[in-house]
Tab-separated table of C-alpha atoms and ligand atoms in Angstrom:
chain	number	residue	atom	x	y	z
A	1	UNK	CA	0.000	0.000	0.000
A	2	UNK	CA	2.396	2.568	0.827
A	3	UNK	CA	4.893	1.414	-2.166
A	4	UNK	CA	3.014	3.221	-4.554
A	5	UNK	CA	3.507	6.883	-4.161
A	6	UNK	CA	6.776	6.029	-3.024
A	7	UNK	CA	7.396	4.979	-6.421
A	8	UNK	CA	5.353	7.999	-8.342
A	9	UNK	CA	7.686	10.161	-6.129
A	10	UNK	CA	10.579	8.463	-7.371
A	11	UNK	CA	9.220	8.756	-11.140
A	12	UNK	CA	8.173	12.415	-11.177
A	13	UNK	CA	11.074	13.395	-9.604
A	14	UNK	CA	13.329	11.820	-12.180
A	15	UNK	CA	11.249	13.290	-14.696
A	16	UNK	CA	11.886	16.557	-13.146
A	17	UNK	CA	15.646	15.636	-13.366
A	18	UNK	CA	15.405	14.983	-17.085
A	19	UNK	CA	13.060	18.122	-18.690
A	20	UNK	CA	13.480	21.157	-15.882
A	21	UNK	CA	16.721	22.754	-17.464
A	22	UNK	CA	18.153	26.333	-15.892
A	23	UNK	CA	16.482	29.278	-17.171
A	24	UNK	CA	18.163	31.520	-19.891
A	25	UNK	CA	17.880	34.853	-19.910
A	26	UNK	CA	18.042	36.183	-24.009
A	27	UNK	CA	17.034	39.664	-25.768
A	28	UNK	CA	13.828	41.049	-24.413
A	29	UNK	CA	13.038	41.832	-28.318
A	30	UNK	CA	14.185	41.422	-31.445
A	31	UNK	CA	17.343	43.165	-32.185
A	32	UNK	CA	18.222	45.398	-34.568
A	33	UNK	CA	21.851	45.677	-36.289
A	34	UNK	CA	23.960	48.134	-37.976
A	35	UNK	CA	25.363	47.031	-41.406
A	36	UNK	CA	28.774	46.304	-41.345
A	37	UNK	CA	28.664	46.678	-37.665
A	38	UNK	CA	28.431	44.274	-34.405
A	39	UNK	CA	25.436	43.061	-32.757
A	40	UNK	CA	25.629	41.300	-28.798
A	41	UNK	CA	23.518	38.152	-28.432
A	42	UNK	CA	22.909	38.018	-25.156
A	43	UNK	CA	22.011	34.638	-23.445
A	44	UNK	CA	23.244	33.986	-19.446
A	45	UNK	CA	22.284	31.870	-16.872
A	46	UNK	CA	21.098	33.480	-13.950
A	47	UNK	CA	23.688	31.034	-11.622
A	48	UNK	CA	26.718	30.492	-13.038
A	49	UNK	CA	27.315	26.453	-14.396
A	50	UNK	CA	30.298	24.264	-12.910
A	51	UNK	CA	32.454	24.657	-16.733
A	52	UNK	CA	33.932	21.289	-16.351
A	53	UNK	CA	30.594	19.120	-18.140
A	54	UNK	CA	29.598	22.868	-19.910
A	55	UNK	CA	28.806	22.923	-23.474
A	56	UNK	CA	27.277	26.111	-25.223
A	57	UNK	CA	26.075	25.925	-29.076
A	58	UNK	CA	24.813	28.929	-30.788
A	59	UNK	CA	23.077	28.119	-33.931
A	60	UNK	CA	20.971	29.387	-36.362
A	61	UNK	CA	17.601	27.822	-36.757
A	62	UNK	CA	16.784	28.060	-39.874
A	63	UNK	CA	19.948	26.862	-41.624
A	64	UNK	CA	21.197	24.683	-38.533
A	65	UNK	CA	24.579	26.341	-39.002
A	66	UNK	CA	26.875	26.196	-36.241
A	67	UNK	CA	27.614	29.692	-35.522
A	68	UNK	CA	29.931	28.627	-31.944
A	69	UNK	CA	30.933	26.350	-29.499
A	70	UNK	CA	32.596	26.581	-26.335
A	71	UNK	CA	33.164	22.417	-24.929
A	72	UNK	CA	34.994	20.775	-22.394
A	73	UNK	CA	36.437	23.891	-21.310
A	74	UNK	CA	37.304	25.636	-24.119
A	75	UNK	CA	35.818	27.131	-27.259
A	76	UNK	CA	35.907	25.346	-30.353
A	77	UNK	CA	36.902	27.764	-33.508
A	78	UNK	CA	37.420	25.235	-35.867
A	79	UNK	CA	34.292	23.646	-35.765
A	80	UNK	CA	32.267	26.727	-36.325
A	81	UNK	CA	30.528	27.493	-39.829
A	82	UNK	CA	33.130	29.359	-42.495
A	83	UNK	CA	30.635	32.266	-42.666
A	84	UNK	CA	31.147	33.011	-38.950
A	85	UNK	CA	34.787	32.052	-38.559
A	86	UNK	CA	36.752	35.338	-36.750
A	87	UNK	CA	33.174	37.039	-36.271
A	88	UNK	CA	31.878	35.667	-33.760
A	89	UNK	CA	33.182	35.892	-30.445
A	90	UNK	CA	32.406	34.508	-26.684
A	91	UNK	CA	32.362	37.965	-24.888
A	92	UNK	CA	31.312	37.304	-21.274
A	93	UNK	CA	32.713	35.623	-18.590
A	94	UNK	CA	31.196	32.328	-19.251
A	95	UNK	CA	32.840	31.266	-15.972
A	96	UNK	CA	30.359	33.483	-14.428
A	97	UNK	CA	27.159	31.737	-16.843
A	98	UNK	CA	27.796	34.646	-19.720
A	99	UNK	CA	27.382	33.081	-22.482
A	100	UNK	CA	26.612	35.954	-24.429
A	101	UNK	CA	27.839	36.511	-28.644
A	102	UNK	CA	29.131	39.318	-30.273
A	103	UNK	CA	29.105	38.862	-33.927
A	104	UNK	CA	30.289	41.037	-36.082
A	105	UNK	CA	30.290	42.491	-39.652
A	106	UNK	CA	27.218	42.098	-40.189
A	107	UNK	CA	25.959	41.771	-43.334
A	108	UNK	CA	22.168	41.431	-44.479
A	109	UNK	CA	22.008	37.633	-44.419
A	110	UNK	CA	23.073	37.574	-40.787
A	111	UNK	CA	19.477	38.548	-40.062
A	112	UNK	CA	17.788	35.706	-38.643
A	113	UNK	CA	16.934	33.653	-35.691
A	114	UNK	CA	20.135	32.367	-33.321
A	115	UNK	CA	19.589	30.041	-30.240
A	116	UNK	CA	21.893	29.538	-27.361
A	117	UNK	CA	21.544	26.120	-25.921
A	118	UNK	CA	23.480	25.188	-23.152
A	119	UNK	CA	24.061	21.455	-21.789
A	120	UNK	CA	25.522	20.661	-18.569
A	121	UNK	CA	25.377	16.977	-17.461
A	122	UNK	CA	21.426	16.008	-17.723
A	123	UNK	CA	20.536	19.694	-17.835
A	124	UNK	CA	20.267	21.642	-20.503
A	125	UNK	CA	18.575	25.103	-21.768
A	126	UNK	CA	18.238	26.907	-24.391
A	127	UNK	CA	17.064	30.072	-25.532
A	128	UNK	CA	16.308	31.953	-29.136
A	129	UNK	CA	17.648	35.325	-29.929
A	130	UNK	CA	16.190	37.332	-33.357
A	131	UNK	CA	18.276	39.530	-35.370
A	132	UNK	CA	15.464	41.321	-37.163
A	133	UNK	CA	16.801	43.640	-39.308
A	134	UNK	CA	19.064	46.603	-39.706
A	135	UNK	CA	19.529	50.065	-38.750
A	136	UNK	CA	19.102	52.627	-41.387
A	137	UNK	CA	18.899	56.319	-42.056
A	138	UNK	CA	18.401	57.792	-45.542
A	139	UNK	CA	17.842	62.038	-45.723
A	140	UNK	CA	16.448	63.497	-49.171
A	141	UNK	CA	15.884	66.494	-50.101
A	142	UNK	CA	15.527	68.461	-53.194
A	143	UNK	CA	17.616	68.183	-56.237
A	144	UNK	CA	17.071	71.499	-57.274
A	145	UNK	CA	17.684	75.089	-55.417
A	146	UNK	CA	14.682	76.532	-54.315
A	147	UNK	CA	13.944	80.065	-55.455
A	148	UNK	CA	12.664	82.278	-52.382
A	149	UNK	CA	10.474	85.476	-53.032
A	150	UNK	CA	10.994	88.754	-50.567
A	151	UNK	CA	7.774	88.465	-48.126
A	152	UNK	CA	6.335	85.016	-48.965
A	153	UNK	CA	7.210	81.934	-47.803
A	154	UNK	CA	9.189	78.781	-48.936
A	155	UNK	CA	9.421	75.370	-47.709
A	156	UNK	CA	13.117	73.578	-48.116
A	157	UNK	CA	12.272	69.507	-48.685
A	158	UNK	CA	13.539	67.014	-46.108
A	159	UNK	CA	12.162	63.765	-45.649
A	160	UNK	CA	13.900	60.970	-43.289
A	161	UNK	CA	13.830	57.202	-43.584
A	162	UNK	CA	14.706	55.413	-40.692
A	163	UNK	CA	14.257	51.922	-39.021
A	164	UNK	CA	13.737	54.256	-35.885
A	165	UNK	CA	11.031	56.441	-35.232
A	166	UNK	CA	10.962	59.617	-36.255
A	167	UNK	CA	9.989	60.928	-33.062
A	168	UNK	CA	13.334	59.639	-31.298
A	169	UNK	CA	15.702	61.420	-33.802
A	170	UNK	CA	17.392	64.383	-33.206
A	171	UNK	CA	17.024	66.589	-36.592
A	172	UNK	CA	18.472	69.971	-37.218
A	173	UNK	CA	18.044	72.605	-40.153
A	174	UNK	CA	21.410	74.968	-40.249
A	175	UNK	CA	23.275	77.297	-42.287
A	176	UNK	CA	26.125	75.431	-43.631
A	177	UNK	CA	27.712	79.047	-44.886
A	178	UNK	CA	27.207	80.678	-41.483
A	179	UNK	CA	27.068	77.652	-39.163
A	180	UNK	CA	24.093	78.713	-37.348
A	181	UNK	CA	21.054	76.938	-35.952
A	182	UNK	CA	17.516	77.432	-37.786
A	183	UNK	CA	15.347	74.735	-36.306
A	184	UNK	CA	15.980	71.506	-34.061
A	185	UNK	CA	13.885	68.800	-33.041
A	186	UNK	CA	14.742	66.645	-30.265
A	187	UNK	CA	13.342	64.466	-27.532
A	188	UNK	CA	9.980	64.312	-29.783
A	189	UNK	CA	9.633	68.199	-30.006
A	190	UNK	CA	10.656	70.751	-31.645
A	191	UNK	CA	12.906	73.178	-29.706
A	192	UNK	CA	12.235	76.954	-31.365
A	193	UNK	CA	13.734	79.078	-28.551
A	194	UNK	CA	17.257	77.195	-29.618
A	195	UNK	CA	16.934	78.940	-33.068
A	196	UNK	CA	19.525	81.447	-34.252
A	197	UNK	CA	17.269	84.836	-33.373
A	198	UNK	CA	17.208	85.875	-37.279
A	199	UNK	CA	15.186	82.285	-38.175
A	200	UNK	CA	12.993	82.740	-34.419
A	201	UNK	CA	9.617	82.874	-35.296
A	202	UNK	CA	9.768	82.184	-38.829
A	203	UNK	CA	11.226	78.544	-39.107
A	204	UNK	CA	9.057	76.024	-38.087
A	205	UNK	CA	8.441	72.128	-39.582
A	206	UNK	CA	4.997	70.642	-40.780
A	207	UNK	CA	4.496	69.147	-36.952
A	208	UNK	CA	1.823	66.785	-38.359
A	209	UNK	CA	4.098	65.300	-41.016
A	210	UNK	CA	6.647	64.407	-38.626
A	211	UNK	CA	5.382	60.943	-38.005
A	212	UNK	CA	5.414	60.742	-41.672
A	213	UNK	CA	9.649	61.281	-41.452
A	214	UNK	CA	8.527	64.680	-43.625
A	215	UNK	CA	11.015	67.688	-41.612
A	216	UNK	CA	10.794	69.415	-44.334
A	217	UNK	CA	11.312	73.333	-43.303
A	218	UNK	CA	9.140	76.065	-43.633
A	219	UNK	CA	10.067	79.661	-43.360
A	220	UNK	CA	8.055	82.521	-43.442
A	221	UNK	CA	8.528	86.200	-44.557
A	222	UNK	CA	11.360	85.858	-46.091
A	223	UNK	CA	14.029	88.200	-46.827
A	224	UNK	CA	16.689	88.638	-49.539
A	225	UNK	CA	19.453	87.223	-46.251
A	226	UNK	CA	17.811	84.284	-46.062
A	227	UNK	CA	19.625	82.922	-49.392
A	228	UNK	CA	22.553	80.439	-48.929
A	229	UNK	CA	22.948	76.596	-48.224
A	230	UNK	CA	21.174	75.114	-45.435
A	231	UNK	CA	21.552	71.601	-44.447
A	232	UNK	CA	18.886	69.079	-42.985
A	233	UNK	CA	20.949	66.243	-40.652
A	234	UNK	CA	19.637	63.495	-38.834
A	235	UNK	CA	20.842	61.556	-36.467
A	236	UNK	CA	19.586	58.175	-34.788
A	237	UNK	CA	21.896	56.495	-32.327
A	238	UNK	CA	25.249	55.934	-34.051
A	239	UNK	CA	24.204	56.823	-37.771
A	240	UNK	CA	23.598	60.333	-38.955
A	241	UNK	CA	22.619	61.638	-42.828
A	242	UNK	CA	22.247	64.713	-44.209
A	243	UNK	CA	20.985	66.811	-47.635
A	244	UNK	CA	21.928	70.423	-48.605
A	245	UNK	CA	19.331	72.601	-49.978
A	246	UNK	CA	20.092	75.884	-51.512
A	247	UNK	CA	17.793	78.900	-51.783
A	248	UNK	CA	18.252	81.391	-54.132
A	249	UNK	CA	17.258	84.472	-55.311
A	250	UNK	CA	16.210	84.328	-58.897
A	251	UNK	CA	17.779	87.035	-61.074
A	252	UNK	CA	14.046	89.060	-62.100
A	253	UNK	CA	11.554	87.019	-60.298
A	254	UNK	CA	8.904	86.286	-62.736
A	255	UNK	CA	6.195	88.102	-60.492
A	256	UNK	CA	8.244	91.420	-61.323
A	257	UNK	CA	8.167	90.619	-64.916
A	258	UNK	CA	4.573	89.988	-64.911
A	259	UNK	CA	4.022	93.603	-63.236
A	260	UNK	CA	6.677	95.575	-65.183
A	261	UNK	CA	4.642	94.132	-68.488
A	262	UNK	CA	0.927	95.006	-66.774
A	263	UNK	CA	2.614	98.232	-66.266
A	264	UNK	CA	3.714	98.549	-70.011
A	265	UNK	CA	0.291	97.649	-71.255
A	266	UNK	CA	-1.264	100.455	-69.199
A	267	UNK	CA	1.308	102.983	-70.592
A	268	UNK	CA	0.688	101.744	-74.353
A	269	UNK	CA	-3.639	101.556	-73.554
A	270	UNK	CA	-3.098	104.948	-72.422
A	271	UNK	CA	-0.665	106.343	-74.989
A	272	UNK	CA	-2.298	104.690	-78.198
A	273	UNK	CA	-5.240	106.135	-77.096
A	274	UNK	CA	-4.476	109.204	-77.055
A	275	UNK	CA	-3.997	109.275	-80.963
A	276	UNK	CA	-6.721	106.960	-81.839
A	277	UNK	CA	-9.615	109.117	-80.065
A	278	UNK	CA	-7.829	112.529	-82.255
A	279	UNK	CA	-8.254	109.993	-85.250
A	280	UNK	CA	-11.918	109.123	-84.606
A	281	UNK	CA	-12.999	112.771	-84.334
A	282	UNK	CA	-11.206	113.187	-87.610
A	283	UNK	CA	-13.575	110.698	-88.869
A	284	UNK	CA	-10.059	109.554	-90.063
A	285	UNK	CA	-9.872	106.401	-91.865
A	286	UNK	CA	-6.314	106.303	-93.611
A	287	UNK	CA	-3.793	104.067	-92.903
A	288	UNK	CA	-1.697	106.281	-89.962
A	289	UNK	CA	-5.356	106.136	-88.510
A	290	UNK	CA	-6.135	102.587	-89.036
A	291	UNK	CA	-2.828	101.055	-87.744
A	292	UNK	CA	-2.856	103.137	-84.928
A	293	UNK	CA	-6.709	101.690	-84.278
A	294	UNK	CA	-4.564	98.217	-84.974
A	295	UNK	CA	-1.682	98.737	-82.105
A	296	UNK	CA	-3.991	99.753	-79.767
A	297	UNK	CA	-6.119	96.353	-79.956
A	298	UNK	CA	-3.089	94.071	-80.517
A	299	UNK	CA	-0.447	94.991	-78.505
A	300	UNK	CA	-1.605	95.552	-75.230
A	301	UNK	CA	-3.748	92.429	-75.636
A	302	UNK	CA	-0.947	90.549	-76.366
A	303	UNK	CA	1.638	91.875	-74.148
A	304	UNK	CA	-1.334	91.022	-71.691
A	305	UNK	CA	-1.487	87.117	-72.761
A	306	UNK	CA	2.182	86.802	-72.537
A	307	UNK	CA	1.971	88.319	-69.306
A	308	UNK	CA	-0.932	85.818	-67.607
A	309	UNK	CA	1.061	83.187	-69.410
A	310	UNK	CA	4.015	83.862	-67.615
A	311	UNK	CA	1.862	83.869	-63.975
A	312	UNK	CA	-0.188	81.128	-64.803
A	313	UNK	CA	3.351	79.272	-65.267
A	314	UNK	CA	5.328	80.034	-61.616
A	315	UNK	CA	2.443	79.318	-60.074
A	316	UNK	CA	1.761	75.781	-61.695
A	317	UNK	CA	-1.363	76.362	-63.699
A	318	UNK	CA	-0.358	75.005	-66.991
A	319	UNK	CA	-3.617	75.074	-68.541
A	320	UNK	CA	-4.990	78.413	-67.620
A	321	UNK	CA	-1.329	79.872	-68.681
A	322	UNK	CA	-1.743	78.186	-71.799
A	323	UNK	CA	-5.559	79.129	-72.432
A	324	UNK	CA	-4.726	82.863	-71.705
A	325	UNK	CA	-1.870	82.396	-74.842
A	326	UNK	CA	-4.121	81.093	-76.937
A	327	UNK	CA	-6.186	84.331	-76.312
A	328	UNK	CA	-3.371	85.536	-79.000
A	329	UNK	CA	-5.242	83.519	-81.616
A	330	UNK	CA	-8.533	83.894	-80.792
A	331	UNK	CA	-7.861	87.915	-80.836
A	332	UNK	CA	-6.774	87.462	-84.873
A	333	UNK	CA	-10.221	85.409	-84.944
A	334	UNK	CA	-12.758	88.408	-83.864
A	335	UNK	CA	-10.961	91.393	-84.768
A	336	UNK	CA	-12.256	93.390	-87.494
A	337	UNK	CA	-8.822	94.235	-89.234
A	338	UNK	CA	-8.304	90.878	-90.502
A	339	UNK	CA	-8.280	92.363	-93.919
A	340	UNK	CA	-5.211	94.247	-93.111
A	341	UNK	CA	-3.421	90.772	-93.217
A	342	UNK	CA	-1.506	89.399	-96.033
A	343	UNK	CA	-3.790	86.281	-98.021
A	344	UNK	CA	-2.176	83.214	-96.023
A	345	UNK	CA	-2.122	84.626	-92.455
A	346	UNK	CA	-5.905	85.873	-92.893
A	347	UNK	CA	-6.956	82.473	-94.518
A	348	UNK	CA	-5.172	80.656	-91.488
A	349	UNK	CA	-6.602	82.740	-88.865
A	350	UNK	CA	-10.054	82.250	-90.292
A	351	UNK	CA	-9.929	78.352	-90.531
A	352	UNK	CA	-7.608	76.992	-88.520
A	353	UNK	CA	-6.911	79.016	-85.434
A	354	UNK	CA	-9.673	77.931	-83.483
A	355	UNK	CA	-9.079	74.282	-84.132
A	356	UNK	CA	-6.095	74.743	-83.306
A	357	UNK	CA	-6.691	76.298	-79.951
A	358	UNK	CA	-8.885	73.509	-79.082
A	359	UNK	CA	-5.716	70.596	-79.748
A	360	UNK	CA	-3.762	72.691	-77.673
A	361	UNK	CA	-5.663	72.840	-74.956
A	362	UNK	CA	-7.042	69.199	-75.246
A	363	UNK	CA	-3.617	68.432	-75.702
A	364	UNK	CA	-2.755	70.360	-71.997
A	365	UNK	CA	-5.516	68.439	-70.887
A	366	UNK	CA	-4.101	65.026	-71.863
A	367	UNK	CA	-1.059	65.214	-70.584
A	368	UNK	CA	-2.326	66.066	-67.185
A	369	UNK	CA	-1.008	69.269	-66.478
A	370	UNK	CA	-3.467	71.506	-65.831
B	401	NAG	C1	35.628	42.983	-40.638
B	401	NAG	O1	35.702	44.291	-41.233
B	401	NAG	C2	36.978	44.903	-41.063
B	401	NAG	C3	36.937	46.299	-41.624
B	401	NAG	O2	35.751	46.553	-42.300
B	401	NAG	C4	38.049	44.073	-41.739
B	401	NAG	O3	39.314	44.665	-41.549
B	401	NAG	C5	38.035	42.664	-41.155
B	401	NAG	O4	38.949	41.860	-41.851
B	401	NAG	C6	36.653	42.045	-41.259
B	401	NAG	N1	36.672	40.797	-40.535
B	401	NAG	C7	36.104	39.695	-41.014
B	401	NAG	C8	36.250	38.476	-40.190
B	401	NAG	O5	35.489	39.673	-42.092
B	402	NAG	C1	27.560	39.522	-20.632
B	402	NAG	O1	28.723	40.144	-21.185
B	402	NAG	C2	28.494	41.256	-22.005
B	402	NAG	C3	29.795	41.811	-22.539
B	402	NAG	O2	30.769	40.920	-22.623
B	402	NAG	C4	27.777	42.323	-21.247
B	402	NAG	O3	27.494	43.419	-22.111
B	402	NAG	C5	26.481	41.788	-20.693
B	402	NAG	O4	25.869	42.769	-19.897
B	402	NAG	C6	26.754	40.543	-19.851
B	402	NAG	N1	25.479	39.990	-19.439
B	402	NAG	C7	25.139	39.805	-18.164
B	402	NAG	C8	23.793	39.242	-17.916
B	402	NAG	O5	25.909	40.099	-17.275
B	403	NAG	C1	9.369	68.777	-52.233
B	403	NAG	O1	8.682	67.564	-52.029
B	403	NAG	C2	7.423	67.497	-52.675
B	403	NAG	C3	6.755	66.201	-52.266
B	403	NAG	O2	7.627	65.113	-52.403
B	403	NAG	C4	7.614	67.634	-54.174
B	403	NAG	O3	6.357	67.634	-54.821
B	403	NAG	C5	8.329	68.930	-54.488
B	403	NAG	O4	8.593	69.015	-55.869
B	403	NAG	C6	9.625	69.002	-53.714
B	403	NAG	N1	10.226	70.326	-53.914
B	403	NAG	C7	11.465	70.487	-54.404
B	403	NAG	C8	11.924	71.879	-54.566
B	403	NAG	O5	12.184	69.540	-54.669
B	404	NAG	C1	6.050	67.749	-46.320
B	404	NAG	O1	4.764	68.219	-45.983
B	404	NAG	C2	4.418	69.466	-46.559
B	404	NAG	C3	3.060	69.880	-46.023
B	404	NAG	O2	2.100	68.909	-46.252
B	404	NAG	C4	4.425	69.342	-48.072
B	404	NAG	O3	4.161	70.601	-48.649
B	404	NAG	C5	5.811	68.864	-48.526
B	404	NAG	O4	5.812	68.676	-49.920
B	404	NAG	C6	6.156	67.580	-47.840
B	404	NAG	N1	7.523	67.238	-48.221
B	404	NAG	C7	7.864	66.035	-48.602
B	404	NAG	C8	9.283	65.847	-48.972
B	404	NAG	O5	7.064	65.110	-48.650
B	405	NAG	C1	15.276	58.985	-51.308
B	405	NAG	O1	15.684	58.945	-52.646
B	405	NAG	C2	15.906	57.648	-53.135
B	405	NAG	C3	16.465	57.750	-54.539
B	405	NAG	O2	16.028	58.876	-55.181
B	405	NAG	C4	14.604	56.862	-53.089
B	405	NAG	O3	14.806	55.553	-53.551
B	405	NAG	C5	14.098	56.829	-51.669
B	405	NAG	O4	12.834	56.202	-51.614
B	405	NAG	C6	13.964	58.232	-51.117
B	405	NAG	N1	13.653	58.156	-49.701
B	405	NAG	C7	12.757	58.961	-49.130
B	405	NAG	C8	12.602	58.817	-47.653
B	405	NAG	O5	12.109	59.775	-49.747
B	406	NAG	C1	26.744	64.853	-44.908
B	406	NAG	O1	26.765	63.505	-45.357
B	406	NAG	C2	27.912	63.142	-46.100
B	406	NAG	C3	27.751	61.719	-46.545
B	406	NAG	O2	26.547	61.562	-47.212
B	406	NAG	C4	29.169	63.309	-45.257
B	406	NAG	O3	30.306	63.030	-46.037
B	406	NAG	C5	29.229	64.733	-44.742
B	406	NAG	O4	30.327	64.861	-43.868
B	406	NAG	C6	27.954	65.117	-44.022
B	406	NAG	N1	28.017	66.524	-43.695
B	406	NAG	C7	27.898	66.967	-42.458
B	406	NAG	C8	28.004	68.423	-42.263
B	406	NAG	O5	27.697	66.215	-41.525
């Protein structure tokens, strides 16, 4: 009667012997690596293991590969895998139950999953350690300079691609040509009272694009000073990019040429005039008169095309630009001095300008760049 727990004691307790290992202690995550740099696996035992019956494997478990051993006292170079001979390395004491890897130069197919397993005697452990991917930080920014415009504001490109988060980088905007500070962001906000006091107030990034990895800056009011080379850098643990921008001042913005020329058709509405009206209370109808009535329904209608044209261009309406050119043709179209044309122009204008107006602007239409 009594013999039989005595034996399921005996059993349970042998099967306690065989399956309960030590407990490992690994990564609390997956790990993340730096290309070309060295990565710590860590695996310990929370007592340390008599070395003499010790024997620690690190493998990978999807190719089986021995990556290294330490037995019967010593580790065991030559029987690791080629691909990890001289990079990986027993760091810790393992005297002390560190039995922790350092492997290094990394290289993309290092990613993967490792496990330590450690025998001693009947006991063993093990425990699985993930090298998930790679750290990385890419910065663009604009390939072209950026014109600015005295007054209005500009916005210098900067996006960031990281493995990290953009919110735990540190990213600056500077002057590279004066060395001074325009905007930072760091610790997850961005710190304006650090700005250099000419950029105070008027820097500031698109806050709600930050968790896109968009920094790109925006300045306001700006002034003809603000022109040189600035330089977006960020920086994420060990690794830092960067991108120049440069803004410049465009040598006659096009918003001045498109006044100076609204200017010049005033002066010419208001100077052909002049003669025209003296004409029509002539009751004049030669040809001074007539081409005088001619310039002053051409050329400041024209001049006025060219000069919505130009507008409708800088600021990115392609089809209305283009429309208000075409106004060119459709002028030849209505006016009244078509006569005054030689044969081929007047027999163009009357049958094809139209038609062609319409391709062009179907054309615009097409190519999607209204
Ligand atoms: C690791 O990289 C360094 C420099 O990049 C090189 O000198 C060394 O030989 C490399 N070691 C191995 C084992 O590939
Ligand atoms: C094991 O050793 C490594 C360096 O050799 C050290 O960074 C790590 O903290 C050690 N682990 C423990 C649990 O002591
Ligand atoms: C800035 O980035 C936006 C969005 O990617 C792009 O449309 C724009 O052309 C860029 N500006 C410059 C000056 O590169
Ligand atoms: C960043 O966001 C701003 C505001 O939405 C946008 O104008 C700009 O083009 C974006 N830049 C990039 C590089 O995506
Ligand atoms: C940066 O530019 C490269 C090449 O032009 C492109 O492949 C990459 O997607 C860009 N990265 C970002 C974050 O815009
Ligand atoms: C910007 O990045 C390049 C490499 O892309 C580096 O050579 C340069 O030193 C960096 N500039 C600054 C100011 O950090």
């Amino acid at each position: 009667m009594d013999l039989l727990p005595g034996l399921l004691l005996v059993f349970v307790l042998a099967f306690q012997a065989c399956s309960s290992g030590f407990q490992l202690q690994g990564a609390d995550g997956p790990l993340v690596a730096q290309l070309g740099g060295s990565v710590l696996l860590p695996c310990s035992a929370e007592t340390p293991l008599p070395l003499e019956e010790l024997e620690v494997e690190w493998r990978r478990t999807d190719s089986d590969a021995l990556v290294h051993l330490f037995q019967e006292g010593e580790v065991r170079p030559e029987s690791q895998n080629e691909g990890y001979r001289d990079r990986a390395l027993f760091t810790g004491e393992i005297a002390k139950g560190n039995y922790s890897l350092l492997l290094s130069n990394m290289t993309t197919e290092d990613a993967g999953v490792y496990s330590c397993n450690v025998y001693t005697g009947e006991e063993s452990g093990d425990v699985r350690v993930e090298v998930k991917g790679f750290e990385y930080l890419v910065v663009n920014g604009s390939d072209q300079a950026v014109s600015l415009h005295v007054g209005e504001k500009v916005t210098l490109n900067c996006s960031v691609d990281s493995h990290a988060k953009p919110e735990r980088m540190v990213v600056t905007w500077k002057r590279t040509d004066e060395n001074i500070l325009v905007l930072l962001f760091q610790d997850g906000e961005v710190l304006s009272d650090s700005s250099h006091e000419r950029y105070r107030g008027r820097a500031e990034f698109f806050t709600s694009e930050i968790p896109k990895g968009n920094f790109s800056l925006r300045l306001k009011d700006v002034r003809t000073e603000d022109k040189g080379e600035y330089i977006c850098e960020a920086f994420s643990g060990p690794l830092s990019a960067n991108t120049t921008v440069t803004l410049q001042k465009t040598d006659v913005p096009p918003r001045i040429l498109v006044l100076m020329l609204c200017v010049l058709v005033l002066v010419l509405t208001v100077g052909l005039s002049i003669p025209a009206v003296i004409h029509l209370k002539k009751k004049d109808t030669g040809l001074k008169a007539m081409t005088t009535h001619l310039l002053l329904v051409f050329c400041p209608n024209i001049i006025l095309s060219i000069a919505l044209f130009i507008y409708g261009l800088t600021v990115g309406k392609t089809l209305a630009a283009v429309i208000n050119i075409l106004r060119i043709l459709l002028l030849f179209k209505t006016a009244p001095y078509l006569e005054r044309f030689c044969e081929r122009i007047k027999a163009f204008m009357k049958n094809w300008n139209v038609t062609l107006a319409h391709l062009v602007v179907a054309g615009v239409l097409n190519s999607g760049k209204e």
